[in-house]
XYZ file of N, CA, C and O in Angstrom:
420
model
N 0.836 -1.162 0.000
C 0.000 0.000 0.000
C 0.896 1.246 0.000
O 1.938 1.223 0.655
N 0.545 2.322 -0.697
C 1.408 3.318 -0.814
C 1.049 4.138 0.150
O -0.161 4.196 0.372
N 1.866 4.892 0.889
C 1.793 5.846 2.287
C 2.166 7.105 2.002
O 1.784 7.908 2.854
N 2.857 7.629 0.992
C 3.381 8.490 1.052
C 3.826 9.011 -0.621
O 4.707 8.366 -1.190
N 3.423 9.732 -1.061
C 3.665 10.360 -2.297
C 3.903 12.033 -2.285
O 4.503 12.370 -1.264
N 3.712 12.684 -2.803
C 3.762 14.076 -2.763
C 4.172 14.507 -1.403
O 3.568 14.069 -0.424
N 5.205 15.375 -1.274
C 4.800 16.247 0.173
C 4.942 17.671 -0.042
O 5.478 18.058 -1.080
N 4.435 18.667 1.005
C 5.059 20.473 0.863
C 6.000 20.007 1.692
O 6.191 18.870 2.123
N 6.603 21.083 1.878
C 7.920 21.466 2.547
C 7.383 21.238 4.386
O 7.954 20.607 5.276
N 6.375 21.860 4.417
C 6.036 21.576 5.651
C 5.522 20.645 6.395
O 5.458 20.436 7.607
N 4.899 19.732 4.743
C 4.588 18.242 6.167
C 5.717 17.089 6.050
O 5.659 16.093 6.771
N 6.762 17.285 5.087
C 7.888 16.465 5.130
C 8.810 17.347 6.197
O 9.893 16.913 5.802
N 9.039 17.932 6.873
C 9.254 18.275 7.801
C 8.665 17.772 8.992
O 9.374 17.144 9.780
N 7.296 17.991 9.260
C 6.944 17.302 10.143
C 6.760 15.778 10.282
O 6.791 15.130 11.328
N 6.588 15.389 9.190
C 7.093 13.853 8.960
C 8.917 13.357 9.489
O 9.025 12.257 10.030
N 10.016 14.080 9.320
C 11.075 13.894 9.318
C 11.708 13.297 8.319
O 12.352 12.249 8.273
N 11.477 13.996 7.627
C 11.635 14.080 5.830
C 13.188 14.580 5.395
O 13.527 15.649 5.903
N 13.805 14.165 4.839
C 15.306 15.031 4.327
C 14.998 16.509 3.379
O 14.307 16.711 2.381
N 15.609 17.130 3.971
C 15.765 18.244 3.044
C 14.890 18.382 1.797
O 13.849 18.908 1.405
N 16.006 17.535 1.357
C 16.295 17.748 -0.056
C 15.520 16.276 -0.717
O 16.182 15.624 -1.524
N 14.576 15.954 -0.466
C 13.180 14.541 -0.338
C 12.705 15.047 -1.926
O 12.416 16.107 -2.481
N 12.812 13.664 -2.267
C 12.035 13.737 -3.881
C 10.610 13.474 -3.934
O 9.764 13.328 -4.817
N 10.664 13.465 -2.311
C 8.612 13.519 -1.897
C 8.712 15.263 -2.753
O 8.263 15.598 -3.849
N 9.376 15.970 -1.861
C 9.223 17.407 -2.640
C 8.724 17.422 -4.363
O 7.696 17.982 -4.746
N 9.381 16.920 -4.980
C 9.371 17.217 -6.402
C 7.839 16.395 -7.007
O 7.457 16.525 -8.170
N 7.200 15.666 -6.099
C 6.266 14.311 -6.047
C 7.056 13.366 -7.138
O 6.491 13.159 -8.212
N 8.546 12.701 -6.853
C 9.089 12.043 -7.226
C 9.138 11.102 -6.587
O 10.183 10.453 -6.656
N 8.315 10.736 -5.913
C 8.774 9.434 -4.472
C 7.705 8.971 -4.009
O 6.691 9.665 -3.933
N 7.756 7.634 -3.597
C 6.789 6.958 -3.070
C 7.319 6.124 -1.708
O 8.457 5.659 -1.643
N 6.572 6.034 -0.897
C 6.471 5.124 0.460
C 5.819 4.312 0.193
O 4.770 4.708 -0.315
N 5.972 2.576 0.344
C 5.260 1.470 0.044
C 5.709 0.828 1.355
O 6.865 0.704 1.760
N 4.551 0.438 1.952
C 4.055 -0.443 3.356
C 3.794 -1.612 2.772
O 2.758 -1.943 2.195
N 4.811 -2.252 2.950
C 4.852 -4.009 2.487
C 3.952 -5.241 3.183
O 3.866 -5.496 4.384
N 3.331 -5.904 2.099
C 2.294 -6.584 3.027
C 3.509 -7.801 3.535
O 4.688 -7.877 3.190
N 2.786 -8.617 4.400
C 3.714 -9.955 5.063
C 4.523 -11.036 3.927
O 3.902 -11.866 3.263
N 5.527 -10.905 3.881
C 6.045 -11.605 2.696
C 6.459 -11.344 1.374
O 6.919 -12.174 0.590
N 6.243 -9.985 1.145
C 6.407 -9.197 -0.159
C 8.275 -8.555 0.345
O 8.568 -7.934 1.366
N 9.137 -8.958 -0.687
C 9.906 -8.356 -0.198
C 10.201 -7.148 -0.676
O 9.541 -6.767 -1.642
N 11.511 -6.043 0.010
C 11.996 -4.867 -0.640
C 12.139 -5.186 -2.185
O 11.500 -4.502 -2.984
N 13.153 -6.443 -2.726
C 13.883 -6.580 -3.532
C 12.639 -6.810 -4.775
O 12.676 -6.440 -5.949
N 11.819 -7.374 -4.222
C 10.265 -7.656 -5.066
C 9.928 -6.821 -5.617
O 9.859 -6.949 -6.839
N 9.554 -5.566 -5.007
C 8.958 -4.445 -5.447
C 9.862 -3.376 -6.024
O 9.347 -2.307 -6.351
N 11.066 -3.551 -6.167
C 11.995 -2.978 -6.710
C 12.338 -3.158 -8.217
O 12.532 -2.346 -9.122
N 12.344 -4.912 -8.141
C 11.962 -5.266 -9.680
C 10.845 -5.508 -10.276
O 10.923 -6.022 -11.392
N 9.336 -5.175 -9.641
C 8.393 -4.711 -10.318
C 8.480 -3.513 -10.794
O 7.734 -3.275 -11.744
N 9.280 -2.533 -10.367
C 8.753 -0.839 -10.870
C 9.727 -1.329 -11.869
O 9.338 -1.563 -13.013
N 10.639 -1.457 -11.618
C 12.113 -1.574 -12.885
C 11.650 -2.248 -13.941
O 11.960 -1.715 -15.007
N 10.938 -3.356 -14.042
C 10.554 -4.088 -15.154
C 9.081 -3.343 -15.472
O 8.673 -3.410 -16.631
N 8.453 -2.791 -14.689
C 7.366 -1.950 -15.445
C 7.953 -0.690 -16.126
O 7.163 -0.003 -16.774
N 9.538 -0.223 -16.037
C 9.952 0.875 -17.039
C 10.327 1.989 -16.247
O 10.800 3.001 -16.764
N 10.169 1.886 -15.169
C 10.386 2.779 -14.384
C 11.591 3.355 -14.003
O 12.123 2.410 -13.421
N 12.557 4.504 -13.935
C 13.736 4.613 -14.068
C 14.099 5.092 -12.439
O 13.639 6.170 -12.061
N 15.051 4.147 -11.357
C 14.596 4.284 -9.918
C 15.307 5.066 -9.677
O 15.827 5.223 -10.781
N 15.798 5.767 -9.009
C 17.551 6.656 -9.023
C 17.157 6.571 -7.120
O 17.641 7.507 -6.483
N 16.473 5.692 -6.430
C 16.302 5.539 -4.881
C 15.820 4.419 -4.512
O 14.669 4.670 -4.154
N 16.036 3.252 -4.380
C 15.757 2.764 -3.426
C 16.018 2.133 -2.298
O 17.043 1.478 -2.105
N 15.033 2.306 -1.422
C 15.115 2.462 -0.051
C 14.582 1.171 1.053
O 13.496 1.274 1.624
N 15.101 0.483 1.172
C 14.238 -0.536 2.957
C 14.465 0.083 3.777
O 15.589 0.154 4.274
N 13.345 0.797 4.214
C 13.365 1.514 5.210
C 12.966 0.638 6.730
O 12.974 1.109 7.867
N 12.548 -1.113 6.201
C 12.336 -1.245 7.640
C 11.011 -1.829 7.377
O 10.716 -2.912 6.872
N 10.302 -0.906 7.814
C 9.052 -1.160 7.830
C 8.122 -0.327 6.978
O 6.979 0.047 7.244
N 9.051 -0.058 5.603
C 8.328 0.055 4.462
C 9.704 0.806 3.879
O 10.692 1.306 4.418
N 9.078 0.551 1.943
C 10.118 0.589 0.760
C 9.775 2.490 0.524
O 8.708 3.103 0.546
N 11.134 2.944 0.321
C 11.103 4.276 -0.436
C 11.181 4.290 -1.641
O 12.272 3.735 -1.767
N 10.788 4.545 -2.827
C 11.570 4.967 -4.840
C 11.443 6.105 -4.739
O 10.447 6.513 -4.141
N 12.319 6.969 -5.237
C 12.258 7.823 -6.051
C 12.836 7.094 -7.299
O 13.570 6.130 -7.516
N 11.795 8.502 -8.376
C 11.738 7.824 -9.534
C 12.125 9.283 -10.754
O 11.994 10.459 -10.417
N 12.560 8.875 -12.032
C 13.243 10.383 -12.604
C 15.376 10.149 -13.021
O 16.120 9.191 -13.228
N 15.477 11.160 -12.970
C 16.649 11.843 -13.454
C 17.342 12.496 -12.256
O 16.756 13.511 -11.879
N 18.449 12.171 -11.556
C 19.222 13.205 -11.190
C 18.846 14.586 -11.254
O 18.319 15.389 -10.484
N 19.497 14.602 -12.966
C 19.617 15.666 -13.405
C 17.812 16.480 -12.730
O 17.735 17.505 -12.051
N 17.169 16.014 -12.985
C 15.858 17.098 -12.629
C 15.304 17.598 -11.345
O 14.306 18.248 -11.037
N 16.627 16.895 -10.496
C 16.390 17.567 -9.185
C 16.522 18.798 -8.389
O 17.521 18.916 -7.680
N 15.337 20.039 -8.430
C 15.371 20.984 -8.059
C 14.337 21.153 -7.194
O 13.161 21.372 -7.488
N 14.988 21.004 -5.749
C 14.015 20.965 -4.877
C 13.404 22.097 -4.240
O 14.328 22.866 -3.975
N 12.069 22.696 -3.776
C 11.978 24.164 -3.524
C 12.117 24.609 -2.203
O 12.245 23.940 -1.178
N 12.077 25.748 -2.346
C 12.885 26.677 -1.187
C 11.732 26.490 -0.204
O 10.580 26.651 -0.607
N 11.931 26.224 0.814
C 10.939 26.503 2.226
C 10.030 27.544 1.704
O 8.930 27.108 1.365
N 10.285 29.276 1.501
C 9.544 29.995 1.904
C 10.072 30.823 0.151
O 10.591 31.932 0.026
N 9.690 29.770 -1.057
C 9.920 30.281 -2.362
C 8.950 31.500 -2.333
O 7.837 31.527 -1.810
N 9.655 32.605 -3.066
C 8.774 33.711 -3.569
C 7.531 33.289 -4.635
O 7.994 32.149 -4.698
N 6.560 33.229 -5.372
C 6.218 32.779 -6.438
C 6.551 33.617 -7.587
O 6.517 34.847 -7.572
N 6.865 32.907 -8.556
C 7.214 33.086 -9.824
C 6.821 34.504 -10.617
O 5.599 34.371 -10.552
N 6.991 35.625 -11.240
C 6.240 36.237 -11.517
C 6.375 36.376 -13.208
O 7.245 36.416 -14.079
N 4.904 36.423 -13.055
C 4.250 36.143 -14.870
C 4.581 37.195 -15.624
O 4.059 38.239 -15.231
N 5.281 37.296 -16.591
C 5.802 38.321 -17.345
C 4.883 38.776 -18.318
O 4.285 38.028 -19.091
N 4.767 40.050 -18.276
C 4.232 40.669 -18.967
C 4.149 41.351 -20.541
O 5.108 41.971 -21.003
N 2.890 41.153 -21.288
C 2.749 41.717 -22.404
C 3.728 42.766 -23.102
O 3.792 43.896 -22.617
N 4.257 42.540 -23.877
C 4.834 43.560 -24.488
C 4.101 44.690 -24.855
O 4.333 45.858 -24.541
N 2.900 44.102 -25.773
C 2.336 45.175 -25.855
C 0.715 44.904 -25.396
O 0.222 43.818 -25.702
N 0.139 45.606 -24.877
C -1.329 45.397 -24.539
C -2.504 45.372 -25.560
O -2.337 46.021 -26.593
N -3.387 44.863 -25.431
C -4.133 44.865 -26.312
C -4.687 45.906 -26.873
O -4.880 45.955 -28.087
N -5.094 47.116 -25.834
C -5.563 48.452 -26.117
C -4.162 49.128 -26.592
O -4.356 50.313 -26.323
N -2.786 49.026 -27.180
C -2.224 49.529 -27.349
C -1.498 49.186 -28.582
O -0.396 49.717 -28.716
N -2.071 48.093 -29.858
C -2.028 48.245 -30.805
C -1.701 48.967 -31.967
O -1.142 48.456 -32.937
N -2.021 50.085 -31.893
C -2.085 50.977 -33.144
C -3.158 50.502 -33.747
O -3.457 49.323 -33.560
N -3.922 51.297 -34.561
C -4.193 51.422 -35.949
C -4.296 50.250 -36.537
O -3.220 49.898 -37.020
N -5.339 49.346 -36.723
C -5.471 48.024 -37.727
C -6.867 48.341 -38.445
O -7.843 49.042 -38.177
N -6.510 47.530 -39.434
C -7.698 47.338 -40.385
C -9.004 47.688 -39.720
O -9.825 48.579 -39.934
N -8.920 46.460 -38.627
C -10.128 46.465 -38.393
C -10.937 47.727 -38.024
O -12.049 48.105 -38.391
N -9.848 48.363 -37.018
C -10.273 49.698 -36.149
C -11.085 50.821 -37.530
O -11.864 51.693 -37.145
N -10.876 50.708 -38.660
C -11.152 51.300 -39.633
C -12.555 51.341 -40.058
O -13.047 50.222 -40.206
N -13.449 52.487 -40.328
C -14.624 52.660 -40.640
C -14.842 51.685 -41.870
O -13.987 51.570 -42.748
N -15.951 51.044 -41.877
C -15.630 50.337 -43.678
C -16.571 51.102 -44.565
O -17.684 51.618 -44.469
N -15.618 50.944 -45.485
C -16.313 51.805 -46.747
C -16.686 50.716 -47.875
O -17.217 51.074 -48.926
């Protein structure tokens, strides 16, 4: 059963989450192993379903994956600013002069 997918910054924290957790990116999964299923089991199910693992984890009393690229790991800042949407070059009311604007004759 899966326990754990996605986290914010603040409940992988309160979970006791690493930093830098590919729960952050929702790259990661927690799997609660039923009686007899092993780590190594479910490791080569994701792998043979295509899955590319770059984590896994026996944690014990349940399996970690992260799943992805290295390379795409950019994890976010605690208290990120949000992004800001760049603006129109030119506005719509500030066109000039088109055809259309033209009386028709």
């Amino acid at each position: 059963m899966v326990t754990s997918t996605f986290r914010t910054v603040e409940h992988n924290r309160a979970v006791g989450g690493v930093p830098d957790s590919y729960h952050l990116l929702g790259q990661a999964i927690d799997v609660a192993r039923r009686p007899g299923v092993t780590h190594a089991r479910i490791a080569a199910a994701l792998s043979s379903a295509g899955f590319q693992l770059i984590e896994s984890l026996d944690e014990g009393d349940h399996s970690h994956f992260a799943f992805g690229s290295k390379a795409q790991r950019t994890v976010p800042a605690a208290a990120a600013a949000p992004v800001p949407v760049p603006k129109p070059l030119v506005a719509a009311d500030e066109h000039g002069t088109l055809r259309i604007d033209l009386p028709h004759q």
